[in-house]
Amino acid sequence: MRPEGGESTLPLRRDWTGWLFVLIAVVAIGAVLYANGEKNGARYMARPHPVAPPADVVPEAPPMVLAPVTESDARAQNAKIALVTKGFVAPRPFVYAGGGDAKARARDCLAAAMLYEAGDDAKGQQAVGQVVINRARHPAFPKSICGVVFQGSERVTGCQFTFTCDGALNRRYSDAAWQRARNNADLMLSGGTYPAIGLATHYHTDWVRPYWSDSLEKIAIVDTHLFFRWPGYWGTPGAFRGAVSGDDGPIAKLAALSPLHAIALGLPTEIAPVDANAAVGEARVVVGAGETAGRDTIYTQLDRKAAPESFVTTALRLCGDKPYCKFMGWTNPTLKPDSDAMSDTQRAAMSFSYLRDDKAGFEKALWNCSEYKRDDVRQCMKR
């Protein structure tokens, strides 16, 4: 029947029923996305139960990629992740198989990870060192100490330890701090262990949320650091049986910090004092340091055939411990200026620059990427 003077109400009821089904579907999909985490959104929720990888398939080591959450939200979400204590096993002592320069290079790789990841803190350094050794024993990672530490460092993104690809190695700790880290690394390579983190292969600070933390089990907390292992077989002692190489080779990114790595790469390890027109290893100083109100500037002619990483070595050693130092280098001597009053052509031809300003808390090394290709675009000068 029709109401007086009107159309039938049946089509209207059908329309509302259809929209109701659509609305329910949208809400359901949204709930699923929210529960599993919106990878490209502002929220990031953890799955309650990590899924164990198949025992016959070696899991892939995910890169350190952070979810877009605030520090306070990250801390709140990390605190909700249950601490798994069942099946906790302390790591076995590890003794490096090689000796001589190979062991010394492995020690310096491990020391760099310990120092740049944990700072000058013995407990934190040992925890980081134990993760590196755990990884070297696990089939999901490279089978050498240096290989583990610098895994992925050749890519713009995807390094396993961020200090190897974010420019942190341009920052120098004191000689005393570096030696303490090397001593701690020596202990870890000679049978020392840090039992508190067990068989953890991953860690992060509590104010960030890596995407991979959803798929792993949190098994230890050391100060502000959270430590994780894979669930299932890949987090048990049986998975940590891989033979670790005793023949670590040189790492170019460590040459400025470790003479043993520099020597193996054929790079100089000592630089003469600054002197006009004097050869200084991998660079040739054409104009010495000029000081204006405590602000030192060094203009340098660089050797075009030298490894680009060696320019950092030159800058750090010529700047010494000066609180402010600007270092600029050109491989084309005809375009090297003698002062900041340089032309656009001269500025565009600059091959390398380094600036340190301790008062402002700033330090940066940059390359001319049209001349020297860099894997990390953040190391390229803005043209």
mmCIF file of N, CA and C in Angstrom, residues 59-62 64 127-128 130-141 148 151 160-161 197-204 212 216-217 219 226-231 234-236 239-240:
data_model
loop_
_atom_site.group_PDB
_atom_site.id
_atom_site.type_symbol
_atom_site.label_atom_id
_atom_site.label_comp_id
_atom_site.label_asym_id
_atom_site.label_seq_id
_atom_site.Cartn_x
_atom_site.Cartn_y
_atom_site.Cartn_z
ATOM 1 N N PRO A 59 64.747 -17.060 9.323
ATOM 2 C CA PRO A 59 64.050 -15.773 9.215
ATOM 3 C C PRO A 59 64.973 -14.684 8.686
ATOM 4 N N GLU A 60 64.377 -13.683 8.040
ATOM 5 C CA GLU A 60 65.147 -12.535 7.556
ATOM 6 C C GLU A 60 65.340 -11.544 8.676
ATOM 7 N N ALA A 61 66.522 -10.932 8.729
ATOM 8 C CA ALA A 61 66.793 -9.904 9.731
ATOM 9 C C ALA A 61 66.205 -8.579 9.252
ATOM 10 N N PRO A 62 65.170 -8.064 9.902
ATOM 11 C CA PRO A 62 64.548 -6.821 9.431
ATOM 12 C C PRO A 62 65.418 -5.614 9.771
ATOM 13 N N MET A 64 66.264 -1.620 10.888
ATOM 14 C CA MET A 64 65.726 -0.757 11.927
ATOM 15 C C MET A 64 64.911 0.360 11.287
ATOM 16 N N ALA A 127 76.231 -5.310 26.965
ATOM 17 C CA ALA A 127 74.941 -5.771 26.434
ATOM 18 C C ALA A 127 74.940 -5.709 24.902
ATOM 19 N N VAL A 128 75.438 -4.603 24.343
ATOM 20 C CA VAL A 128 75.516 -4.479 22.890
ATOM 21 C C VAL A 128 76.469 -5.521 22.319
ATOM 22 N N GLN A 130 77.167 -8.426 23.485
ATOM 23 C CA GLN A 130 76.561 -9.749 23.528
ATOM 24 C C GLN A 130 75.579 -9.939 22.377
ATOM 25 N N VAL A 131 74.827 -8.885 22.022
ATOM 26 C CA VAL A 131 73.908 -8.977 20.888
ATOM 27 C C VAL A 131 74.681 -9.233 19.599
ATOM 28 N N VAL A 132 75.812 -8.543 19.419
ATOM 29 C CA VAL A 132 76.625 -8.741 18.220
ATOM 30 C C VAL A 132 77.101 -10.187 18.136
ATOM 31 N N ILE A 133 77.590 -10.728 19.244
ATOM 32 C CA ILE A 133 78.078 -12.112 19.250
ATOM 33 C C ILE A 133 76.926 -13.090 19.029
ATOM 34 N N ASN A 134 75.778 -12.834 19.668
ATOM 35 C CA ASN A 134 74.602 -13.689 19.428
ATOM 36 C C ASN A 134 74.244 -13.710 17.942
ATOM 37 N N ARG A 135 74.292 -12.557 17.309
ATOM 38 C CA ARG A 135 73.957 -12.491 15.883
ATOM 39 C C ARG A 135 74.969 -13.268 15.045
ATOM 40 N N ALA A 136 76.241 -13.123 15.365
ATOM 41 C CA ALA A 136 77.272 -13.815 14.583
ATOM 42 C C ALA A 136 77.085 -15.328 14.646
ATOM 43 N N ARG A 137 76.526 -15.824 15.714
ATOM 44 C CA ARG A 137 76.291 -17.268 15.872
ATOM 45 C C ARG A 137 74.987 -17.726 15.219
ATOM 46 N N HIS A 138 74.121 -16.781 14.865
ATOM 47 C CA HIS A 138 72.777 -17.106 14.365
ATOM 48 C C HIS A 138 72.784 -17.120 12.846
ATOM 49 N N PRO A 139 72.112 -18.078 12.201
ATOM 50 C CA PRO A 139 72.146 -18.178 10.728
ATOM 51 C C PRO A 139 71.480 -17.029 9.994
ATOM 52 N N ALA A 140 70.731 -16.187 10.684
ATOM 53 C CA ALA A 140 70.062 -15.072 10.011
ATOM 54 C C ALA A 140 70.996 -13.882 9.767
ATOM 55 N N PHE A 141 72.227 -13.967 10.289
ATOM 56 C CA PHE A 141 73.143 -12.829 10.216
ATOM 57 C C PHE A 141 74.484 -13.249 9.622
ATOM 58 N N VAL A 148 78.591 -8.500 10.984
ATOM 59 C CA VAL A 148 77.376 -8.241 11.757
ATOM 60 C C VAL A 148 77.228 -6.751 12.038
ATOM 61 N N GLN A 151 76.499 -4.707 8.798
ATOM 62 C CA GLN A 151 75.500 -5.256 7.889
ATOM 63 C C GLN A 151 74.541 -4.160 7.425
ATOM 64 N N GLN A 160 71.701 -2.344 10.057
ATOM 65 C CA GLN A 160 71.245 -3.001 11.277
ATOM 66 C C GLN A 160 71.589 -2.186 12.521
ATOM 67 N N PHE A 161 72.736 -1.513 12.500
ATOM 68 C CA PHE A 161 73.120 -0.620 13.597
ATOM 69 C C PHE A 161 73.212 0.785 13.002
ATOM 70 N N ILE A 197 70.980 -10.519 29.136
ATOM 71 C CA ILE A 197 70.144 -10.376 27.929
ATOM 72 C C ILE A 197 69.918 -11.705 27.225
ATOM 73 N N GLY A 198 70.470 -12.788 27.755
ATOM 74 C CA GLY A 198 70.208 -14.105 27.189
ATOM 75 C C GLY A 198 70.607 -14.223 25.735
ATOM 76 N N LEU A 199 69.711 -14.765 24.918
ATOM 77 C CA LEU A 199 69.973 -14.980 23.494
ATOM 78 C C LEU A 199 69.327 -13.900 22.625
ATOM 79 N N ALA A 200 69.261 -12.689 23.150
ATOM 80 C CA ALA A 200 68.657 -11.585 22.404
ATOM 81 C C ALA A 200 69.463 -11.288 21.140
ATOM 82 N N THR A 201 68.764 -11.050 20.052
ATOM 83 C CA THR A 201 69.410 -10.670 18.791
ATOM 84 C C THR A 201 68.998 -9.268 18.343
ATOM 85 N N HIS A 202 68.089 -8.642 19.066
ATOM 86 C CA HIS A 202 67.600 -7.316 18.714
ATOM 87 C C HIS A 202 67.417 -6.486 19.976
ATOM 88 N N TYR A 203 67.525 -5.186 19.847
ATOM 89 C CA TYR A 203 67.238 -4.301 20.969
ATOM 90 C C TYR A 203 66.891 -2.916 20.447
ATOM 91 N N HIS A 204 66.259 -2.139 21.296
ATOM 92 C CA HIS A 204 66.008 -0.728 20.988
ATOM 93 C C HIS A 204 65.731 0.003 22.289
ATOM 94 N N TRP A 212 59.724 -4.130 13.686
ATOM 95 C CA TRP A 212 59.999 -5.535 13.933
ATOM 96 C C TRP A 212 59.649 -5.991 15.342
ATOM 97 N N LEU A 216 58.682 -10.139 17.548
ATOM 98 C CA LEU A 216 59.676 -10.742 18.428
ATOM 99 C C LEU A 216 59.191 -10.765 19.870
ATOM 100 N N GLU A 217 59.915 -11.498 20.707
ATOM 101 C CA GLU A 217 59.575 -11.604 22.132
ATOM 102 C C GLU A 217 60.529 -10.749 22.957
ATOM 103 N N ILE A 219 62.563 -10.113 26.056
ATOM 104 C CA ILE A 219 63.068 -11.041 27.073
ATOM 105 C C ILE A 219 63.940 -10.379 28.131
ATOM 106 N N LEU A 226 65.442 -2.298 25.598
ATOM 107 C CA LEU A 226 64.630 -3.512 25.592
ATOM 108 C C LEU A 226 65.274 -4.511 24.634
ATOM 109 N N PHE A 227 65.336 -5.780 25.055
ATOM 110 C CA PHE A 227 66.024 -6.804 24.265
ATOM 111 C C PHE A 227 65.035 -7.890 23.837
ATOM 112 N N PHE A 228 65.203 -8.358 22.594
ATOM 113 C CA PHE A 228 64.234 -9.263 21.972
ATOM 114 C C PHE A 228 64.930 -10.481 21.352
ATOM 115 N N ARG A 229 64.137 -11.559 21.223
ATOM 116 C CA ARG A 229 64.579 -12.745 20.483
ATOM 117 C C ARG A 229 63.431 -13.178 19.574
ATOM 118 N N TRP A 230 63.750 -14.024 18.602
ATOM 119 C CA TRP A 230 62.700 -14.601 17.782
ATOM 120 C C TRP A 230 61.910 -15.616 18.609
ATOM 121 N N PRO A 231 60.595 -15.712 18.394
ATOM 122 C CA PRO A 231 59.821 -16.772 19.049
ATOM 123 C C PRO A 231 60.093 -18.105 18.372
ATOM 124 N N TRP A 234 63.930 -20.390 16.467
ATOM 125 C CA TRP A 234 65.000 -19.460 16.147
ATOM 126 C C TRP A 234 65.421 -18.595 17.326
ATOM 127 N N GLY A 235 64.747 -18.769 18.453
ATOM 128 C CA GLY A 235 65.169 -18.078 19.679
ATOM 129 C C GLY A 235 65.705 -19.026 20.731
ATOM 130 N N THR A 236 65.922 -20.290 20.356
ATOM 131 C CA THR A 236 66.414 -21.293 21.297
ATOM 132 C C THR A 236 67.907 -21.558 21.088
ATOM 133 N N ALA A 239 69.586 -22.799 17.719
ATOM 134 C CA ALA A 239 69.761 -21.929 16.551
ATOM 135 C C ALA A 239 71.079 -21.165 16.588
ATOM 136 N N PHE A 240 71.747 -21.174 17.733
ATOM 137 C CA PHE A 240 72.964 -20.367 17.892
ATOM 138 C C PHE A 240 74.202 -21.254 17.844
#
